[in-house]
Coordinates of C-alpha atoms in Angstrom, one line a residue:
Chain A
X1 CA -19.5 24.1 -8.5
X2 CA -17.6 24.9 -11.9
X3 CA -14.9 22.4 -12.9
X4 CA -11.2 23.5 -12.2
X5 CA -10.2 23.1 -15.6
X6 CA -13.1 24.0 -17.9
X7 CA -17.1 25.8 -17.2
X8 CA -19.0 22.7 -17.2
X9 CA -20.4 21.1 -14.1
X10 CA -17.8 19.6 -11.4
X11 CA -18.8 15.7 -10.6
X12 CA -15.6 14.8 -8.9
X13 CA -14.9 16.6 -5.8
X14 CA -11.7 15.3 -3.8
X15 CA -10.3 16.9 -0.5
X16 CA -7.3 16.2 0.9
X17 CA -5.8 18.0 4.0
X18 CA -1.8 17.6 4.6
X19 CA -0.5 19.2 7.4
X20 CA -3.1 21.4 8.0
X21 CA -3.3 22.8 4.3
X22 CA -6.5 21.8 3.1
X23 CA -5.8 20.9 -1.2
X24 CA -9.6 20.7 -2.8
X25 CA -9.7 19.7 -6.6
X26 CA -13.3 19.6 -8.8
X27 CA -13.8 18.3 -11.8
X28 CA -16.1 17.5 -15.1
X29 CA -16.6 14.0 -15.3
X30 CA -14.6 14.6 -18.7
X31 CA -12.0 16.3 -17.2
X32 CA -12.0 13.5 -14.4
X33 CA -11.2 10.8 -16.9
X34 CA -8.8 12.8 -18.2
X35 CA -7.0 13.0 -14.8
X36 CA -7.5 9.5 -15.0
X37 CA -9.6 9.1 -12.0
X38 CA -11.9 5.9 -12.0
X39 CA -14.7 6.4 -9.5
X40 CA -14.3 2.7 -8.8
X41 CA -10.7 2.1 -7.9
X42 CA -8.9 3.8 -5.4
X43 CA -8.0 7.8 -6.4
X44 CA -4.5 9.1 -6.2
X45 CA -4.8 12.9 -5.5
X46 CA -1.3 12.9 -6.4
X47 CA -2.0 12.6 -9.9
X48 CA -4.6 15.2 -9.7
X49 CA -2.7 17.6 -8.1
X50 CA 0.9 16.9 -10.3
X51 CA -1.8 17.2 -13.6
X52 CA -3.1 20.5 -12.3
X53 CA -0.3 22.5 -11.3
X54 CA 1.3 21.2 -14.8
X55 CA -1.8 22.2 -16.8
X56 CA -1.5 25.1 -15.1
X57 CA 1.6 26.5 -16.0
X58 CA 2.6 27.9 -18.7
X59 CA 4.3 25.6 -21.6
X60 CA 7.6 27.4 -22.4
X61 CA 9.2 26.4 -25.8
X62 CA 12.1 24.9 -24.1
X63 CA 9.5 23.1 -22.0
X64 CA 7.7 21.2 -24.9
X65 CA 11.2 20.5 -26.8
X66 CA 12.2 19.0 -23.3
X67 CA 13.0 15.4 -23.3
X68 CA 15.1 12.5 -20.9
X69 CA 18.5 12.3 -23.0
X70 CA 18.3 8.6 -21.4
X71 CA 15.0 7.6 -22.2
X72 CA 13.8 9.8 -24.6
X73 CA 10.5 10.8 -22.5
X74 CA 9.3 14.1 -23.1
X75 CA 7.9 17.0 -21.1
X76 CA 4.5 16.5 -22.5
X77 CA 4.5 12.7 -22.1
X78 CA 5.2 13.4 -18.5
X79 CA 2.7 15.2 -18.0
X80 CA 0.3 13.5 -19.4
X81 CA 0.9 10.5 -17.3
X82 CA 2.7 11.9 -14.1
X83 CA 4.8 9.4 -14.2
X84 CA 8.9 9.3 -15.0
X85 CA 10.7 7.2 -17.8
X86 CA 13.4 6.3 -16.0
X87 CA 15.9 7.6 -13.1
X88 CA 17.6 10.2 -15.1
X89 CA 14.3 11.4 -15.6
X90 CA 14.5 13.0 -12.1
X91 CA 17.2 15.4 -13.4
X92 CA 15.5 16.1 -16.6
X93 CA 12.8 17.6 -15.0
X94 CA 13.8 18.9 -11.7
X95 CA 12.7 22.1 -12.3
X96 CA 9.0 20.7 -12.0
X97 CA 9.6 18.4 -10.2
X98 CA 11.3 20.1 -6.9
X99 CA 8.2 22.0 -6.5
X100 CA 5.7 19.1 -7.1
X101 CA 7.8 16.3 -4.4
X102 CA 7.9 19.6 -1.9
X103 CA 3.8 20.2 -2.3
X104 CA 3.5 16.1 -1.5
X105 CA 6.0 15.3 1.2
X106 CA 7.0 18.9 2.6
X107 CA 10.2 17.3 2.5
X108 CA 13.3 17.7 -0.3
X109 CA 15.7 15.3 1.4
X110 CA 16.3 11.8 2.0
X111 CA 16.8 10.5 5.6
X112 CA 16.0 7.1 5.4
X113 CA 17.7 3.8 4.2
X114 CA 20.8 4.3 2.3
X115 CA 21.8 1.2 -0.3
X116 CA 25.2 -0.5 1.0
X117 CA 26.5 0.1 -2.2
X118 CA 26.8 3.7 -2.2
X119 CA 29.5 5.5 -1.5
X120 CA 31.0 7.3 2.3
X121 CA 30.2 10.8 0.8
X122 CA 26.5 9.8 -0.2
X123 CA 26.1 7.5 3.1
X124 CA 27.4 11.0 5.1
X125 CA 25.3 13.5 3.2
X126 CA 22.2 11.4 4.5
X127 CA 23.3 11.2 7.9
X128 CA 24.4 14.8 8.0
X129 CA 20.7 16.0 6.5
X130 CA 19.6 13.7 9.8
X131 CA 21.0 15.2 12.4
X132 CA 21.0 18.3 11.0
X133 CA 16.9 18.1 11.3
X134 CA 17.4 16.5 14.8
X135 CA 19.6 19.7 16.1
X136 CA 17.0 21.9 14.2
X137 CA 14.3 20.1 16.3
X138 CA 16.5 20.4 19.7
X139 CA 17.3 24.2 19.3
X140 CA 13.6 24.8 19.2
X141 CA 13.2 23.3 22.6
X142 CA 16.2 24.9 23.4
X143 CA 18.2 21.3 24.6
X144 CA 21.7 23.4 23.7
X145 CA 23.7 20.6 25.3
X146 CA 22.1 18.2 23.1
X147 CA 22.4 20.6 20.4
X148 CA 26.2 21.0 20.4
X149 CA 26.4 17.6 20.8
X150 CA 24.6 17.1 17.3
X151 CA 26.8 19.9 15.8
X152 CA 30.0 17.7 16.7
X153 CA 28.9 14.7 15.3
X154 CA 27.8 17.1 12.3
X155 CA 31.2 18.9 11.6
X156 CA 32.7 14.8 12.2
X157 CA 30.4 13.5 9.2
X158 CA 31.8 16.8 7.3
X159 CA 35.3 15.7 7.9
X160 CA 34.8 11.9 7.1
X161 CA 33.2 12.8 3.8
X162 CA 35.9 15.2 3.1
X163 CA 38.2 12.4 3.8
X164 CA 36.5 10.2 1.6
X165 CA 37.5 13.1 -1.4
X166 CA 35.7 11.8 -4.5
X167 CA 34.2 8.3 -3.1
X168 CA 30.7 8.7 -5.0
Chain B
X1 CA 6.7 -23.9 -11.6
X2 CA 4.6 -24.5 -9.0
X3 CA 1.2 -25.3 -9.4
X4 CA -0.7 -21.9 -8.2
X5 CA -3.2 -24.9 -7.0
X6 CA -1.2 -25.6 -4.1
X7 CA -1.9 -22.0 -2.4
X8 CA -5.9 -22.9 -2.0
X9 CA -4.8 -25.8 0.5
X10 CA -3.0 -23.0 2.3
X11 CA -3.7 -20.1 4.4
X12 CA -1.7 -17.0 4.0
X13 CA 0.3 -16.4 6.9
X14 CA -1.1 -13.0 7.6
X15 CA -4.2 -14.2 7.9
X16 CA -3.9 -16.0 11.2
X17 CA -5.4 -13.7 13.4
X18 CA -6.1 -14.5 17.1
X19 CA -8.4 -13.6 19.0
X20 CA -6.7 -11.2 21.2
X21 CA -5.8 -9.0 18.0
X22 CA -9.5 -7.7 18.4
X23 CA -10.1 -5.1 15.7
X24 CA -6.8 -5.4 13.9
X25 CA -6.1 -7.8 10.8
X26 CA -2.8 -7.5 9.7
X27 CA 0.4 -5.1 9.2
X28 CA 2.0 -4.5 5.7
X29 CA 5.2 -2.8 4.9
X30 CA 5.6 -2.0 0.8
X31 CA 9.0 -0.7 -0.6
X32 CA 9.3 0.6 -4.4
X33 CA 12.7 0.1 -5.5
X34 CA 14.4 0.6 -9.2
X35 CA 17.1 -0.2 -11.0
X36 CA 19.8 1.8 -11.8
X37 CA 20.3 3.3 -15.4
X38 CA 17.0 1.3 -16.2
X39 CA 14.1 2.5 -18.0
X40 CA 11.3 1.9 -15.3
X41 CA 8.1 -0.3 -16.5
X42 CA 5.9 1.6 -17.5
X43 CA 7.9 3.1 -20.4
X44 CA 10.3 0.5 -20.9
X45 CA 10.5 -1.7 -24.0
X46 CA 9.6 -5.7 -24.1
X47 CA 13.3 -6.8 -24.4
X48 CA 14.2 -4.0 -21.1
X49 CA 11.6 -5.7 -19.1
X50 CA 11.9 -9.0 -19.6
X51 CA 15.9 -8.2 -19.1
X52 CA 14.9 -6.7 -15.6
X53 CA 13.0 -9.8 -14.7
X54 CA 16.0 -11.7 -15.6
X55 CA 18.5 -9.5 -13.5
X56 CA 15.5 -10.0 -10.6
X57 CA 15.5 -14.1 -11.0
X58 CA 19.1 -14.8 -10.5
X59 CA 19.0 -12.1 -7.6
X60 CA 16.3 -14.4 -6.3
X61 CA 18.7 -17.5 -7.1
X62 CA 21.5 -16.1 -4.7
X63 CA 18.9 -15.6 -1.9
X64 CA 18.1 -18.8 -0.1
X65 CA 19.1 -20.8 -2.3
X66 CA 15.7 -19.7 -4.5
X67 CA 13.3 -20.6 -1.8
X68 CA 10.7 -18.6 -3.3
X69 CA 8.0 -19.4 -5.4
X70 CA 7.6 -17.5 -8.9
X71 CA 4.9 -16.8 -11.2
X72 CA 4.9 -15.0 -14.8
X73 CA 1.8 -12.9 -15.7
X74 CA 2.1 -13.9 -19.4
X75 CA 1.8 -17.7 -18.3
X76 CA -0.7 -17.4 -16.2
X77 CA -4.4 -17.7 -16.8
X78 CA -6.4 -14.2 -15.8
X79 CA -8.2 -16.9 -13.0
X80 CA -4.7 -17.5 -11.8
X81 CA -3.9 -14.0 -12.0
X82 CA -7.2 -13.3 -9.9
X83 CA -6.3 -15.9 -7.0
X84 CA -3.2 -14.0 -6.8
X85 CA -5.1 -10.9 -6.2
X86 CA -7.7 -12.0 -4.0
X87 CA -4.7 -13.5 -1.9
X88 CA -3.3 -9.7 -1.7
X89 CA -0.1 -11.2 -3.2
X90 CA -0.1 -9.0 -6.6
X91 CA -1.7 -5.4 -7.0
X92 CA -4.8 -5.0 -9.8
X93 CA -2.4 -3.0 -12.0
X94 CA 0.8 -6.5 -11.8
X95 CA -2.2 -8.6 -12.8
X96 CA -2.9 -6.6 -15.9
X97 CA 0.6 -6.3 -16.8
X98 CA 2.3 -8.8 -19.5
X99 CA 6.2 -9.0 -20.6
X100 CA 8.4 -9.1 -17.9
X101 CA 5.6 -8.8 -15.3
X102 CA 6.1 -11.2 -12.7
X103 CA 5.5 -12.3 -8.9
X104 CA 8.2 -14.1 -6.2
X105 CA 6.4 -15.6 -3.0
X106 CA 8.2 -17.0 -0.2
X107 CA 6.4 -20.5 1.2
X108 CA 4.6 -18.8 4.1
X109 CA 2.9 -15.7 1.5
X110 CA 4.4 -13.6 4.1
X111 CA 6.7 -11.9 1.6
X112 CA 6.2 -11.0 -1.5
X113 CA 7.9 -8.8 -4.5
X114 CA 6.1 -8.0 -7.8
X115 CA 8.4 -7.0 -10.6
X116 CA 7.2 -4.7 -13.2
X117 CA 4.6 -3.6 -11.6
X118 CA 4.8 0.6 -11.3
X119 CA 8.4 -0.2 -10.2
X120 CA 10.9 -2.9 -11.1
X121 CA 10.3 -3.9 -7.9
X122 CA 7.4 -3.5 -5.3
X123 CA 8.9 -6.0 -2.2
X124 CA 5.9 -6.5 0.7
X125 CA 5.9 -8.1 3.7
X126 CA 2.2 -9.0 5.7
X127 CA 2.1 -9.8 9.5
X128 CA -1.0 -10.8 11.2
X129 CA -2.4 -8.8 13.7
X130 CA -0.5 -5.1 14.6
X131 CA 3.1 -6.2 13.9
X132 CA 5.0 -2.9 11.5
X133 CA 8.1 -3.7 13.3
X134 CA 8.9 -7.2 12.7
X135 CA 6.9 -6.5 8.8
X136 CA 9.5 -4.4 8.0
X137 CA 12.5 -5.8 9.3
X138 CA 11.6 -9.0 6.9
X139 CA 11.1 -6.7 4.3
X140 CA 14.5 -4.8 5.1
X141 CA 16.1 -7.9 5.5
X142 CA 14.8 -8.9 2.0
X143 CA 15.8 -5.7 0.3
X144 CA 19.4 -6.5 1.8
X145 CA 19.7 -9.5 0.4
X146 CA 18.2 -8.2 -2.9
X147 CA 20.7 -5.7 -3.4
X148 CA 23.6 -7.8 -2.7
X149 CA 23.1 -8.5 -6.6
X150 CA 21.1 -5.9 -7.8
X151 CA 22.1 -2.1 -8.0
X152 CA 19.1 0.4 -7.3
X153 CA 18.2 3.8 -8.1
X154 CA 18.9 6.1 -5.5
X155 CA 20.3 9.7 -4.8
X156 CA 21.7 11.1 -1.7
X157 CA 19.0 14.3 -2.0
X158 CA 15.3 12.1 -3.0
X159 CA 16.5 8.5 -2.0
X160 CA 15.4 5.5 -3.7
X161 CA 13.8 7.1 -7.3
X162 CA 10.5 5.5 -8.3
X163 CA 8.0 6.1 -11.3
X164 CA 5.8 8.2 -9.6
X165 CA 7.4 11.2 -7.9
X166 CA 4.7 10.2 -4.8
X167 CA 7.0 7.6 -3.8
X168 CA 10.3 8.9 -3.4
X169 CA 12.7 8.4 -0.7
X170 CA 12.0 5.9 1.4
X171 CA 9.8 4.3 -0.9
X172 CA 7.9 3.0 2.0
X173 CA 4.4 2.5 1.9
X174 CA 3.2 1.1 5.9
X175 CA -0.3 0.3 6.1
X176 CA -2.6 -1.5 8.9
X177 CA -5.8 -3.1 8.2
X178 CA -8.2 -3.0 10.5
X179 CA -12.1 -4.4 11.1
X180 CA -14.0 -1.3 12.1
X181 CA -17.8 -2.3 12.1
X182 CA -18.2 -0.7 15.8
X183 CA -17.4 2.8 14.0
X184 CA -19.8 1.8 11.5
X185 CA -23.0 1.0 13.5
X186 CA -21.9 3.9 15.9
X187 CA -21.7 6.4 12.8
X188 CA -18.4 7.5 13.9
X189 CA -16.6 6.2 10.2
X190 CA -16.5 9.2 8.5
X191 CA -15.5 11.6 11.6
X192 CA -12.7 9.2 12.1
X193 CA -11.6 8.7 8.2
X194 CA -11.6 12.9 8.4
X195 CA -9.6 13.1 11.2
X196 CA -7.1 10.6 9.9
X197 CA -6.6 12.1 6.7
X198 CA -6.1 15.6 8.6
X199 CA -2.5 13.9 9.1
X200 CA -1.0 13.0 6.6
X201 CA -2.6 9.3 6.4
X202 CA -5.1 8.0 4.1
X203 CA -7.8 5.7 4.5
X204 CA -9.3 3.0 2.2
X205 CA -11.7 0.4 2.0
X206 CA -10.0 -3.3 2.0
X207 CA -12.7 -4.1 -0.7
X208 CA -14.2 -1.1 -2.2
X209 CA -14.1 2.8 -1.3
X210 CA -14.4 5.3 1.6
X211 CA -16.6 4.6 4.4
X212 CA -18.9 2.0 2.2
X213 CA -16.2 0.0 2.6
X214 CA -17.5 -3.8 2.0
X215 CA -16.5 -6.0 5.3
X216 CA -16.2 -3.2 7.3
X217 CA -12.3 -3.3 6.4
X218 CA -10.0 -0.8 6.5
X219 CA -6.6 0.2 5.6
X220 CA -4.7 3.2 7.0
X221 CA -1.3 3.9 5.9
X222 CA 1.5 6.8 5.3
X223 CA 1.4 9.2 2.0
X224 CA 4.6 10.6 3.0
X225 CA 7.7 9.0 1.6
X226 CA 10.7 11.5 1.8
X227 CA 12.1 13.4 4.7
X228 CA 11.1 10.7 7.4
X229 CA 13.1 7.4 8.5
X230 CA 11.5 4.3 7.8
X231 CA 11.0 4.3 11.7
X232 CA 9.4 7.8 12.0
X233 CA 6.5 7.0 9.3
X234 CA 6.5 3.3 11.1
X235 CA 5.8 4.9 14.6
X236 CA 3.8 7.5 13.3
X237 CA 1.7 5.0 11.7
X238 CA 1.6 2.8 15.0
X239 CA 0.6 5.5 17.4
X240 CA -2.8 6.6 15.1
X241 CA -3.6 2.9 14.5
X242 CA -3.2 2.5 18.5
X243 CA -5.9 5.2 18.8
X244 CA -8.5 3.9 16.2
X245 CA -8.6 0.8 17.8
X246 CA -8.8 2.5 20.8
X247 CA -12.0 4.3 19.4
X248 CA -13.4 1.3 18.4
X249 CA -13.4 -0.9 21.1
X250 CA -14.4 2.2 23.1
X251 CA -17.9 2.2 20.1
X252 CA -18.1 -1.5 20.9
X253 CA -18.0 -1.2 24.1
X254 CA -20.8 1.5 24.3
X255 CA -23.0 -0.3 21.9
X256 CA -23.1 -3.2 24.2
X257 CA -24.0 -0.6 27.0
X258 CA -27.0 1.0 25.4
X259 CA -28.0 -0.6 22.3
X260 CA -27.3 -4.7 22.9
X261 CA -30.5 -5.8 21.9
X262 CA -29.7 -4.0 18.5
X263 CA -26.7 -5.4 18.3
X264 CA -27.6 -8.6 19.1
X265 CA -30.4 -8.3 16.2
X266 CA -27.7 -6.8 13.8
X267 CA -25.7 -10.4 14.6
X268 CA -28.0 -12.8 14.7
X269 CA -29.9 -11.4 11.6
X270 CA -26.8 -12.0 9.9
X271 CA -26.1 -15.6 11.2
X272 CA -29.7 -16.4 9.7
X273 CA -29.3 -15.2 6.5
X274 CA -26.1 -16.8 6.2
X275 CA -27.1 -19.9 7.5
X276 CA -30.0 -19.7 5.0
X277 CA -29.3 -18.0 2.2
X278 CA -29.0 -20.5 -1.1
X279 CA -27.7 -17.5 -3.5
X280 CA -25.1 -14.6 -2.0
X281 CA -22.9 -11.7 -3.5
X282 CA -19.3 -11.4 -2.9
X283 CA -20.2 -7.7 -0.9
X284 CA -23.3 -9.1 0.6
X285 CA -21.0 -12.5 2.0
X286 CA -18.5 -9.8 3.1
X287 CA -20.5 -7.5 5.0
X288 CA -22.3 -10.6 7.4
X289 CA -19.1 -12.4 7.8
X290 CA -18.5 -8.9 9.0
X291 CA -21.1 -9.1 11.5
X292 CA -20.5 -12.9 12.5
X293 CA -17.0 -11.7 13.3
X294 CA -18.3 -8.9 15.4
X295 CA -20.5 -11.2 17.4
X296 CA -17.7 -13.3 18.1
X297 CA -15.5 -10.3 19.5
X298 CA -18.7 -10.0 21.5
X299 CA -19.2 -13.2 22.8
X300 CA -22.5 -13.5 21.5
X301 CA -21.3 -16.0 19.2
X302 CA -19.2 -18.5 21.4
X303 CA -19.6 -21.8 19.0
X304 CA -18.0 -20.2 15.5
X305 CA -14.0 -20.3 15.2
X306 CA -13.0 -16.6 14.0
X307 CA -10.4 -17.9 12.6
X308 CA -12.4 -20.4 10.0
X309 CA -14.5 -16.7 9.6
X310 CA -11.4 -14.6 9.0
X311 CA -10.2 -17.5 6.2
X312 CA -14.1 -17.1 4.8
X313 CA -13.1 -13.5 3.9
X314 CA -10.7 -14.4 1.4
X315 CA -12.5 -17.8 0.2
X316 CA -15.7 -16.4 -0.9
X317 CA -14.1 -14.0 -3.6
X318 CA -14.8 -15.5 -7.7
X319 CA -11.5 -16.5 -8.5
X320 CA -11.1 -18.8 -5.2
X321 CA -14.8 -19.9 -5.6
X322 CA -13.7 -21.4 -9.3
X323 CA -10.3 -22.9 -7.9
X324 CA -12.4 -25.0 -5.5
X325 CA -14.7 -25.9 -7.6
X326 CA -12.3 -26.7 -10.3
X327 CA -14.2 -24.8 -13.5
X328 CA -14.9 -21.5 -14.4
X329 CA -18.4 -20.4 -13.1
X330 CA -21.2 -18.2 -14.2
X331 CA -21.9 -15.1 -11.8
X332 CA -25.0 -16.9 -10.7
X333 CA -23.5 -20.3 -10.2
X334 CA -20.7 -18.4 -8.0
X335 CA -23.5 -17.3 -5.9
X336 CA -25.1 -20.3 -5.6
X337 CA -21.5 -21.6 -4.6
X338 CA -20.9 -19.3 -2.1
X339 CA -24.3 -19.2 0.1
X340 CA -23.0 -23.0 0.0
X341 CA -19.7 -22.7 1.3
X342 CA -20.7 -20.4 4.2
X343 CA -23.5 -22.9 5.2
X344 CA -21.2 -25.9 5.3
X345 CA -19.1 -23.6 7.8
X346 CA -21.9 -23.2 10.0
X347 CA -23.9 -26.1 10.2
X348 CA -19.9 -27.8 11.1
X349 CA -19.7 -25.3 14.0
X350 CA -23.5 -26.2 15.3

């Protein structure tokens, strides 16, 4: 087995199946330092996989001049170490990053814990993208009393939010 | 400060299993959470850092009145910064770290928040035995109380941001650890490591790697941060833990059936060269506590406490060895050390 990334001999294989969609990666043991991975310490095929699909794409010019305006990391820098600079960082990159967060969690929104110091309209988004996947869930077993249900309380987090006008 | 001293007379918290938690160890709930408008750790200056653990500290200070204990990696020893590890309190990477890198412990070691770690701050809670629920409501309780001072990183679309993109959302990170040596001597590890990682979950050894796992420890937790509640990935967690220990008191049970005299070999091989042994490894001390523990899930062993063996587990690492014996020892001397420790235990419980 040849190395993703070069011809020499792959010494690190690493499978990993989410959801049913198996994600193999092989690699030169030069390549696999590289990646970072340490045979000895636990491997995050995150990192792999973010390095790959990077390494893999094309470097536009914009891309390569691309850095935080609030921490100064670059494109390249990211890259190199799959990890952010700083918050902001998340909007510097998004392009990249939407499709990389999408491949790990098969997921682009938050419907978990919400800080008590955000605002109505943040607080309602969140619950909104909740039921929204809960009435999604209850059309496909075809609960339509349930379902309208969930599109009341939906429209009533619209209208609250509204309300709220530019509480962010 | 607190003399780190004062831990070795303790026992963590989480490590009080009972004897009706059978396979299980202990439940751990992790949450990554940031600062707002801060550069996170790993790319932050020295001055940004050390500001964060200030911002951290007085957050700290408002809580409780302070009732937690902290620690500084730059004034700590690296044996200090060991005990911490081998006590699961701080992660390999915290213990490496310098300016700004830190650790708050609450009395009972059940809680726990590293700052400047990967994140400005990693909070964990540990329960013994299979216990997410009440695991994370201390550690929700905790981030509560935290952000009552501090302001975090979060937007409405990816939730809380961390460093590493593989963490965003909820930044929860639930994981179980489990004692699985009937899956081992039944060869049904690596079927059931597949099977797990098939959904979403990963698998790793307590102490070392995939099914070589030292100990016969395990820890199974969530990869999934964003586009689950906390309680989904919580429940989801539950329900597969609920069926590994399922499958391995179902392997125990059928390895009493038709192989006991193997298994009673397998124990009582271990018992002798425990009781025996005048030089021991940390992985060789691991994997016949393993087996004493086993025989006492069994019954075959009815005169040694589990509890004393589950305490062993942690006790026998180099850093702990060296606390106790109050100087720093060679690799031989810690195995000479060790072998002695174990056979106090067990010529006390004959």
């Amino acid at each position: 087995m040849k190395c993703d990334l070069c011809d020499k001999e792959a010494v690190v294989h690493l499978t990993q199946v989410v959801n049913g969609e198996i994600k193999e990666v092989h690699l030169c043991e030069e390549h696999a330092k590289a990646q970072g991975v340490d045979v000895n310490s636990p491997i995050s095929i995150t990192d792999i996989l973010m390095g790959l699909s990077q390494q893999s794409q094309q470097s536009t010019a914009s891309n390569l001049t691309l850095a935080c305006p609030r921490c100064g990391m670059t494109h390249d820098e990211f890259r190199k170490s799959s990890r952010l600079g700083c918050p902001e960082c998340y909007k510097t990159f998004m392009a990249e990053l939407t499709a990389a967060v999408k491949a790990m969690h098969h997921s682009s929104q938050h419907i978990g814990k919400i800080p008590a110091r955000e605002g109505v309209q943040t607080r309602m988004k969140s619950k909104i993208a909740r039921l929204q996947k809960e009435l999604e869930e209850t059309i496909a077993r075809e609960d339509y009393e349930k379902a309208a249900e969930l599109r009341d309380q939906i429209k009533a987090c619209r209208d609250e939010a509204a309300a709220a006008g530019g509480d962010q | 400060m607190t003399a780190l001293d004062d831990l070795l007379d303790r026992h963590g918290g989480w490590l009080e299993t009972g004897p009706d938690e059978g396979p299980v160890i202990s439940s751990r709930i992790r949450l990554a959470r940031n600062l707002r408008d801060t550069t996170f750790p790993g790319w932050a200056s020295k001055e940004v850092r050390n500001q964060v653990w200030d911002k951290v500290a007085s957050a700290f200070d408002a809580v409780n009145g302070g009732g937690f204990l902290r620690w500084r990696m730059d004034e700590l020893n690296a044996l200090d910064r060991e005990l911490l590890f081998e006590r699961h309190l701080i992660s390999r990477e915290l213990a490496e770290r310098q300016a700004g890198s830190g650790v708050f412990v609450c009395e009972d070691e059940c809680r726990a928040v590293m700052v400047n770690e990967e994140d400005h701050l990693r909070l964990q809670s540990l329960q013994p035995g299979l216990n997410l629920q009440k695991a994370w409501e201390a550690a929700d309780q905790l981030d509560n109380d935290l952000e009552k001072t501090l302001s975090y990183a979060f937007s409405s679309k990816l939730g809380y941001l961390t460093a590493c993109p593989s963490n965003v959302g909820t930044g929860l990170r639930a994981s179980v650890m489990l004692h699985l040596p009937g899956l081992i001597l039944s060869g049904e590890i690596k079927p059931m490591i597949n099977a797990v990682s098939k959904i979403g979950l990963a698998v790793r050894g307590l102490w070392g790697e995939g099914s070589e796992a030292s100990g016969h420890m395990f820890q199974i937790s969530n990869q999934i941060t964003l586009g689950k509640s906390e309680m989904e990935i919580i429940a989801h967690l539950e329900q597969i833990v609920l069926e590994v220990i399922e499958h391995e008191k179902n392997a125990r049970r059928r390895l009493m059936e038709t192989q006991r005299i193997r298994v009673q070999d397998h124990v009582g091989r271990a018992y002798g060269i425990l009781a025996n042994a005048v030089l021991m490894t940390t992985g060789e001390a691991l994997d016949l506590l393993s087996a004493l523990r086993l025989g006492v899930d069994l019954e075959l062993l009815p005169n040694t406490a589990r509890r004393e063996i589950d305490r062993l587990f942690i006790r026998i690492h180099p850093a702990h060895l060296q606390k106790e014996a109050g100087s720093a020892l060679s690799p031989e001397e810690r195995d000479i050390q060790r072998a002695l420790l174990i056979r106090k235990f067990l010529e006390r419980k004959e």
